[in-house]
Amino acid sequence: MHEFSIAANLVEKLSEFIRENPDKKICEIRLEIGELSHIEHEQLRFCYESITKETPLEGSSLEIDKIEAFVECPHCSYRGRPKYWDDILAGAPVVTFQCPACGKTVEETQGKECAIKSIKFSQIEPVPS
Amino acid sequence: MIKLEASPDEIYDIELEHSLLEANEKLAKENRALLDQHGTTAIDFMGAIGSGKTTLITRLIEKLKDKMGVAVFNGDATTSNDADAIAKQNVPVVQIATINGCHLDANLVGKGLRKIDVDKVKLLFIENIGNLICPAEFPLGSKGRVVVVSVTEGPWMVRKHPHMFLGAQVVVINKIDMAGAMDVSVDDLVNDVHRLKPDIKVIPTSCKTGEGIDEVAAALLAV
């Protein structure tokens, strides 16, 4: 369950932001996760919620944008979406590295992302003394 | 409880563009630079528990240890069985216990590199945890990745773990001496791998009869 390590990295990065900005409360985190990464979105969400329970990050929402895979072929100069293996028995079609145009091996150009894209935060009102 | 929520105009947005895998990738690059500096090639072996990774590495060591310096890192969640088996070959072995972790990472491999005399090692075998999903996300600094599949895992091993093959350079279809008994077609497994990645090197082997082992050794040295 490598989603836990990724969620822990995410919390570490967000905690850094909170330490530097103690007057701000993070309410939304937007992640970009590539189609070619092996990260299960729901498991990541579950790990994030478990780690942030009873911390200043509790209740913040995790929005995940899926980044489509793109490939290019060094043999025939094809650039575009990869070829999918539709009848592979899996729940969803699987990306292959077979060139849709010439059948040789392509290289990925997009789709391995696993990054924090942006965060939304609000200003915490100072408690009047 | 009074709950106060910020209205949309009180919410601020900032772009961070921070990769969550960056820390591991950075360490993997450092491992690779260290290995390159010493002229050492590291190969990462991935495959399910029982696919024959340890036996394959043992056969390769038997072939290669008199010709060049070899060493092994054995990733294992709990036991030292694999490291003990390989230690009988009298080559440097580092047992890396992940303590229930599902993959090796570049930090653990970096620690391992500090335990051996890298200068004396031409070929470093890194045996990953027997898991076909998690290790794909964590580069270690190796020059090549090998996936080991055996016919005893049934006919669907490639289709069930397609992502693992996309990042590998060599695939070993092991235990082919058992193919008849298992009623599994080696050709079908080879075709499945090529459907995912046409130029990948696929080598059918039997660690029992020795078939294909020379070819694997040559493929690793050519990575």
Short mmCIF file of C-alpha atoms in Angstrom, two decimals:
data_model
loop_
_atom_site.label_atom_id
_atom_site.label_comp_id
_atom_site.label_asym_id
_atom_site.label_seq_id
_atom_site.Cartn_x
_atom_site.Cartn_y
_atom_site.Cartn_z
CA MET A 1 0.00 0.00 0.00
CA HIS A 2 2.33 2.71 -1.29
CA GLU A 3 -0.54 5.22 -1.16
CA PHE A 4 0.27 5.57 2.54
CA SER A 5 3.84 6.77 1.83
CA ILE A 6 2.48 9.23 -0.71
CA ALA A 7 -0.19 10.53 1.68
CA ALA A 8 2.51 10.92 4.37
CA ASN A 9 4.64 12.97 1.96
CA LEU A 10 1.62 15.10 1.16
CA VAL A 11 0.87 15.75 4.85
CA GLU A 12 4.52 16.61 5.48
CA LYS A 13 4.50 19.19 2.69
CA LEU A 14 1.20 20.71 3.90
CA SER A 15 2.43 20.81 7.50
CA GLU A 16 5.44 22.77 6.29
CA PHE A 17 3.04 25.32 4.76
CA ILE A 18 1.07 25.54 8.02
CA ARG A 19 4.24 26.03 10.08
CA GLU A 20 5.27 28.89 7.83
CA ASN A 21 1.74 30.35 7.75
CA PRO A 22 0.20 29.76 11.17
CA ASP A 23 -2.61 32.25 10.40
CA LYS A 24 -3.95 30.18 7.49
CA LYS A 25 -6.20 27.15 7.37
CA ILE A 26 -5.96 24.80 4.41
CA CYS A 27 -9.39 23.88 3.10
CA GLU A 28 -8.70 22.22 -0.24
CA ILE A 29 -5.76 20.47 -1.86
CA ARG A 30 -5.73 19.79 -5.58
CA LEU A 31 -3.55 16.92 -6.74
CA GLU A 32 -2.58 15.88 -10.23
CA ILE A 33 -2.24 12.14 -10.66
CA GLY A 34 -1.21 10.67 -13.96
CA GLU A 35 -2.93 7.78 -15.67
CA LEU A 36 0.41 5.92 -15.78
CA SER A 37 1.04 6.21 -12.05
CA HIS A 38 -0.02 3.26 -9.95
CA ILE A 39 -1.90 5.26 -7.38
CA GLU A 40 -5.37 4.25 -6.35
CA HIS A 41 -7.32 7.45 -5.72
CA GLU A 42 -9.70 6.11 -3.08
CA GLN A 43 -6.89 4.48 -1.09
CA LEU A 44 -4.94 7.73 -1.19
CA ARG A 45 -7.98 9.62 0.06
CA PHE A 46 -8.52 7.07 2.84
CA CYS A 47 -4.86 7.32 3.94
CA TYR A 48 -4.99 11.12 3.86
CA GLU A 49 -8.12 11.21 6.00
CA SER A 50 -6.63 8.73 8.48
CA ILE A 51 -3.38 10.66 8.87
CA THR A 52 -5.00 14.08 9.19
CA LYS A 53 -7.60 13.07 11.79
CA GLU A 54 -7.44 15.41 14.81
CA THR A 55 -4.85 17.64 13.14
CA PRO A 56 -5.27 21.16 11.68
CA LEU A 57 -5.70 19.47 8.29
CA GLU A 58 -8.75 17.48 9.36
CA GLY A 59 -11.73 18.19 7.15
CA SER A 60 -9.69 19.60 4.28
CA SER A 61 -10.83 18.18 0.98
CA LEU A 62 -8.60 16.34 -1.43
CA GLU A 63 -9.46 16.97 -5.08
CA ILE A 64 -7.74 14.69 -7.57
CA ASP A 65 -7.33 15.62 -11.23
CA LYS A 66 -6.47 12.70 -13.47
CA ILE A 67 -3.84 13.52 -16.07
CA GLU A 68 -4.20 11.59 -19.31
CA ALA A 69 -1.30 9.61 -20.72
CA PHE A 70 0.47 10.82 -23.84
CA VAL A 71 3.20 9.00 -25.75
CA GLU A 72 5.50 9.56 -28.67
CA CYS A 73 7.03 7.05 -31.04
CA PRO A 74 10.74 7.34 -31.85
CA HIS A 75 10.21 5.05 -34.88
CA CYS A 76 7.39 6.72 -36.81
CA SER A 77 7.04 10.10 -35.04
CA TYR A 78 3.49 9.38 -33.79
CA ARG A 79 2.49 11.70 -30.96
CA GLY A 80 -0.74 11.37 -29.06
CA ARG A 81 -2.77 9.09 -26.81
CA PRO A 82 -1.43 5.57 -26.23
CA LYS A 83 -2.94 2.38 -27.56
CA TYR A 84 -5.21 0.63 -25.06
CA TRP A 85 -5.64 -3.08 -24.50
CA ASP A 86 -9.41 -3.32 -24.21
CA ASP A 87 -10.09 -7.01 -23.67
CA ILE A 88 -7.40 -7.57 -21.02
CA LEU A 89 -9.86 -8.81 -18.31
CA ALA A 90 -9.19 -5.74 -16.17
CA GLY A 91 -11.95 -3.45 -14.94
CA ALA A 92 -10.77 -0.75 -17.33
CA PRO A 93 -8.75 -0.69 -20.56
CA VAL A 94 -5.01 -0.83 -19.93
CA VAL A 95 -2.41 1.50 -21.42
CA THR A 96 0.18 -0.25 -23.59
CA PHE A 97 3.45 1.06 -25.01
CA GLN A 98 2.65 -0.30 -28.46
CA CYS A 99 2.55 2.46 -31.07
CA PRO A 100 -1.01 2.86 -32.44
CA ALA A 101 0.50 3.76 -35.82
CA CYS A 102 3.46 1.42 -36.43
CA GLY A 103 3.26 -1.16 -33.62
CA LYS A 104 6.74 -0.54 -32.21
CA THR A 105 7.55 0.67 -28.68
CA VAL A 106 6.61 4.22 -27.72
CA GLU A 107 7.89 6.44 -24.92
CA GLU A 108 5.68 8.24 -22.41
CA THR A 109 5.60 12.02 -22.44
CA GLN A 110 2.82 12.59 -19.92
CA GLY A 111 0.90 10.61 -17.34
CA LYS A 112 3.31 9.75 -14.50
CA GLU A 113 2.47 12.85 -12.44
CA CYS A 114 1.89 12.69 -8.73
CA ALA A 115 1.99 16.26 -7.52
CA ILE A 116 0.28 18.88 -5.41
CA LYS A 117 -1.06 21.31 -7.98
CA SER A 118 -2.49 23.95 -5.67
CA ILE A 119 -3.98 24.54 -2.28
CA LYS A 120 -6.83 26.72 -1.12
CA PHE A 121 -6.71 28.28 2.30
CA SER A 122 -8.58 30.82 4.37
CA GLN A 123 -7.27 33.38 6.80
CA ILE A 124 -7.83 32.51 10.46
CA GLU A 125 -9.24 35.53 12.30
CA PRO A 126 -6.99 36.46 15.24
CA VAL A 127 -8.71 35.88 18.60
CA PRO A 128 -9.40 39.32 20.12
CA SER A 129 -7.49 39.74 23.37
CA MET B 1 -20.90 24.27 18.08
CA ILE B 2 -20.75 27.31 15.87
CA LYS B 3 -19.22 26.53 12.53
CA LEU B 4 -17.89 29.40 10.53
CA GLU B 5 -17.00 28.90 6.91
CA ALA B 6 -15.10 31.29 4.72
CA SER B 7 -17.08 32.63 1.81
CA PRO B 8 -15.55 32.10 -1.65
CA ASP B 9 -14.04 35.60 -1.70
CA GLU B 10 -12.19 34.85 1.51
CA ILE B 11 -10.52 31.71 0.14
CA TYR B 12 -7.09 32.09 -1.40
CA ASP B 13 -5.51 29.81 -3.90
CA ILE B 14 -1.82 29.21 -4.52
CA GLU B 15 -0.04 27.04 -7.04
CA LEU B 16 2.50 24.69 -5.49
CA GLU B 17 3.59 22.30 -8.24
CA HIS B 18 5.29 20.03 -5.75
CA SER B 19 5.96 16.43 -6.78
CA LEU B 20 5.15 13.90 -4.06
CA LEU B 21 7.60 11.37 -5.44
CA GLU B 22 10.41 13.89 -5.74
CA ALA B 23 12.23 12.93 -2.52
CA ASN B 24 12.62 9.31 -3.64
CA GLU B 25 13.54 10.31 -7.20
CA LYS B 26 16.27 12.61 -5.92
CA LEU B 27 17.80 9.83 -3.80
CA ALA B 28 17.51 7.40 -6.72
CA LYS B 29 19.52 9.82 -8.87
CA GLU B 30 22.16 10.07 -6.14
CA ASN B 31 22.39 6.27 -5.96
CA ARG B 32 22.75 6.10 -9.72
CA ALA B 33 25.48 8.74 -9.77
CA LEU B 34 27.42 6.83 -7.11
CA LEU B 35 27.05 3.55 -9.01
CA ASP B 36 28.10 5.15 -12.31
CA GLN B 37 31.12 6.71 -10.65
CA HIS B 38 32.32 3.23 -9.66
CA GLY B 39 31.35 1.61 -12.97
CA THR B 40 28.74 -0.52 -11.23
CA THR B 41 25.51 -1.64 -12.90
CA ALA B 42 22.55 -2.24 -10.59
CA ILE B 43 19.61 -4.34 -11.73
CA ASP B 44 16.30 -4.34 -9.86
CA PHE B 45 14.42 -7.67 -9.82
CA MET B 46 10.68 -7.58 -9.31
CA GLY B 47 8.21 -10.43 -9.20
CA ALA B 48 5.68 -12.16 -6.99
CA ILE B 49 6.66 -14.18 -3.93
CA GLY B 50 7.62 -17.64 -5.19
CA SER B 51 8.26 -16.57 -8.79
CA GLY B 52 11.90 -17.61 -8.38
CA LYS B 53 13.74 -14.30 -8.04
CA THR B 54 16.21 -15.57 -5.44
CA THR B 55 16.93 -18.83 -7.30
CA LEU B 56 17.40 -16.94 -10.57
CA ILE B 57 19.83 -14.52 -8.91
CA THR B 58 21.70 -17.50 -7.38
CA ARG B 59 22.03 -19.14 -10.83
CA LEU B 60 23.27 -15.86 -12.32
CA ILE B 61 25.83 -15.45 -9.54
CA GLU B 62 27.13 -18.99 -10.17
CA LYS B 63 27.70 -18.01 -13.80
CA LEU B 64 29.20 -14.59 -13.19
CA LYS B 65 31.03 -14.45 -9.85
CA ASP B 66 34.35 -15.75 -11.21
CA LYS B 67 34.30 -13.21 -14.03
CA MET B 68 33.33 -10.05 -12.14
CA GLY B 69 32.51 -8.65 -8.72
CA VAL B 70 28.86 -9.19 -7.84
CA ALA B 71 26.78 -8.28 -4.78
CA VAL B 72 23.15 -8.67 -3.77
CA PHE B 73 20.64 -6.57 -1.87
CA ASN B 74 17.72 -8.67 -0.65
CA GLY B 75 14.58 -6.76 0.09
CA ASP B 76 12.24 -8.72 2.29
CA ALA B 77 9.42 -7.60 4.52
CA THR B 78 10.25 -9.95 7.38
CA THR B 79 12.53 -12.94 6.79
CA SER B 80 16.19 -13.37 5.92
CA ASN B 81 15.65 -16.67 4.03
CA ASP B 82 16.64 -15.20 0.68
CA ALA B 83 19.74 -13.42 1.96
CA ASP B 84 20.82 -16.60 3.79
CA ALA B 85 20.43 -18.63 0.59
CA ILE B 86 22.53 -16.20 -1.43
CA ALA B 87 25.19 -15.78 1.29
CA LYS B 88 26.18 -19.43 0.57
CA GLN B 89 27.63 -18.13 -2.71
CA ASN B 90 30.26 -16.17 -0.76
CA VAL B 91 29.39 -12.84 -2.31
CA PRO B 92 28.50 -9.66 -0.38
CA VAL B 93 24.82 -9.72 0.62
CA VAL B 94 22.85 -6.98 2.34
CA GLN B 95 19.50 -7.93 3.79
CA ILE B 96 17.13 -4.96 3.65
CA ALA B 97 14.17 -5.55 5.93
CA THR B 98 11.33 -3.21 5.03
CA ILE B 99 9.35 -4.30 8.14
CA ASN B 100 6.00 -4.71 6.39
CA GLY B 101 6.80 -2.01 3.82
CA CYS B 102 5.54 -3.07 0.40
CA HIS B 103 8.50 -1.85 -1.66
CA LEU B 104 12.17 -0.98 -1.47
CA ASP B 105 12.90 2.70 -1.83
CA ALA B 106 15.94 4.71 -2.87
CA ASN B 107 16.76 5.64 0.74
CA LEU B 108 17.07 1.99 1.83
CA VAL B 109 19.15 1.14 -1.24
CA GLY B 110 21.38 4.16 -0.56
CA LYS B 111 21.95 2.86 2.99
CA GLY B 112 22.81 -0.53 1.52
CA LEU B 113 25.37 1.04 -0.82
CA ARG B 114 27.21 2.44 2.19
CA LYS B 115 27.58 -1.10 3.58
CA ILE B 116 29.47 -2.57 0.60
CA ASP B 117 32.69 -1.79 -1.20
CA VAL B 118 31.06 -0.51 -4.40
CA ASP B 119 34.41 -0.31 -6.15
CA LYS B 120 34.71 -4.09 -6.13
CA VAL B 121 31.21 -4.66 -7.50
CA LYS B 122 30.57 -4.66 -11.24
CA LEU B 123 27.03 -6.03 -11.08
CA LEU B 124 24.63 -5.41 -8.19
CA PHE B 125 21.45 -7.46 -8.00
CA ILE B 126 18.65 -5.76 -6.08
CA GLU B 127 15.85 -8.14 -5.20
CA ASN B 128 12.72 -6.12 -4.56
CA ILE B 129 9.80 -7.12 -2.33
CA GLY B 130 7.51 -9.77 -3.84
CA ASN B 131 4.87 -7.30 -4.92
CA LEU B 132 3.96 -6.39 -8.48
CA ILE B 133 2.36 -3.01 -7.95
CA CYS B 134 4.04 -0.79 -5.38
CA PRO B 135 7.72 -1.05 -6.46
CA ALA B 136 6.87 0.44 -9.87
CA GLU B 137 6.42 3.88 -8.32
CA PHE B 138 9.77 3.92 -6.55
CA PRO B 139 12.92 4.02 -8.70
CA LEU B 140 16.01 2.86 -6.81
CA GLY B 141 18.82 4.11 -9.02
CA SER B 142 19.19 0.86 -10.93
CA LYS B 143 20.11 0.85 -14.61
CA GLY B 144 17.61 -1.83 -15.53
CA ARG B 145 14.50 -3.51 -14.19
CA VAL B 146 13.73 -7.19 -14.62
CA VAL B 147 10.30 -8.69 -13.98
CA VAL B 148 10.22 -12.38 -13.11
CA VAL B 149 6.99 -14.27 -13.83
CA SER B 150 6.68 -18.02 -13.45
CA VAL B 151 4.28 -20.41 -15.16
CA THR B 152 3.18 -21.71 -11.76
CA GLU B 153 1.45 -18.37 -11.16
CA GLY B 154 -1.04 -19.27 -13.88
CA PRO B 155 -1.80 -17.91 -17.34
CA TRP B 156 -2.90 -14.37 -16.42
CA MET B 157 0.08 -12.98 -14.54
CA VAL B 158 1.03 -10.45 -17.24
CA ARG B 159 -2.51 -9.25 -17.83
CA LYS B 160 -3.20 -8.82 -14.14
CA HIS B 161 -0.15 -6.63 -13.54
CA PRO B 162 0.35 -4.80 -16.82
CA HIS B 163 1.87 -1.62 -15.39
CA MET B 164 4.91 -3.37 -13.95
CA PHE B 165 6.07 -4.46 -17.41
CA LEU B 166 5.96 -1.01 -18.98
CA GLY B 167 8.95 0.13 -16.90
CA ALA B 168 11.06 -3.04 -17.36
CA GLN B 169 13.75 -3.86 -19.92
CA VAL B 170 13.87 -7.63 -19.41
CA VAL B 171 11.12 -10.11 -18.54
CA VAL B 172 11.93 -13.64 -17.39
CA ILE B 173 9.27 -16.35 -17.77
CA ASN B 174 10.54 -18.81 -15.18
CA LYS B 175 9.88 -22.48 -14.31
CA ILE B 176 9.18 -23.42 -17.94
CA ASP B 177 9.96 -27.05 -17.02
CA MET B 178 6.60 -26.94 -15.19
CA ALA B 179 4.59 -25.48 -18.10
CA GLY B 180 3.15 -28.85 -19.18
CA ALA B 181 2.09 -29.82 -15.67
CA MET B 182 0.53 -26.38 -15.14
CA ASP B 183 -1.11 -26.39 -18.59
CA VAL B 184 0.16 -22.85 -19.09
CA SER B 185 1.42 -21.68 -22.49
CA VAL B 186 4.80 -19.94 -22.32
CA ASP B 187 4.16 -18.48 -25.80
CA ASP B 188 0.94 -16.85 -24.62
CA LEU B 189 2.77 -15.20 -21.70
CA VAL B 190 5.50 -13.98 -24.07
CA ASN B 191 2.86 -12.59 -26.47
CA ASP B 192 1.08 -10.81 -23.62
CA VAL B 193 4.30 -9.04 -22.63
CA HIS B 194 5.01 -8.00 -26.22
CA ARG B 195 1.50 -6.68 -26.60
CA LEU B 196 2.23 -4.29 -23.73
CA LYS B 197 5.73 -3.34 -24.86
CA PRO B 198 6.90 -4.71 -28.22
CA ASP B 199 10.68 -4.26 -27.84
CA ILE B 200 11.05 -5.73 -24.36
CA LYS B 201 13.42 -8.69 -24.06
CA VAL B 202 11.51 -11.79 -22.90
CA ILE B 203 13.52 -14.84 -21.86
CA PRO B 204 11.93 -18.19 -20.90
CA THR B 205 14.03 -19.90 -18.22
CA SER B 206 14.22 -22.88 -15.95
CA CYS B 207 16.45 -22.47 -12.93
CA LYS B 208 16.19 -26.24 -12.51
CA THR B 209 17.54 -27.27 -15.94
CA GLY B 210 19.56 -24.08 -16.47
CA GLU B 211 17.75 -23.23 -19.70
CA GLY B 212 17.87 -19.52 -20.57
CA ILE B 213 20.19 -18.49 -17.72
CA ASP B 214 23.10 -17.58 -20.04
CA GLU B 215 20.74 -15.46 -22.09
CA VAL B 216 19.54 -13.58 -18.98
CA ALA B 217 23.16 -12.95 -17.93
CA ALA B 218 23.96 -11.55 -21.39
CA ALA B 219 20.81 -9.38 -21.36
CA LEU B 220 21.72 -7.88 -17.96
CA LEU B 221 25.23 -7.01 -19.06
CA ALA B 222 23.80 -5.34 -22.17
CA VAL B 223 21.27 -3.15 -20.30
#
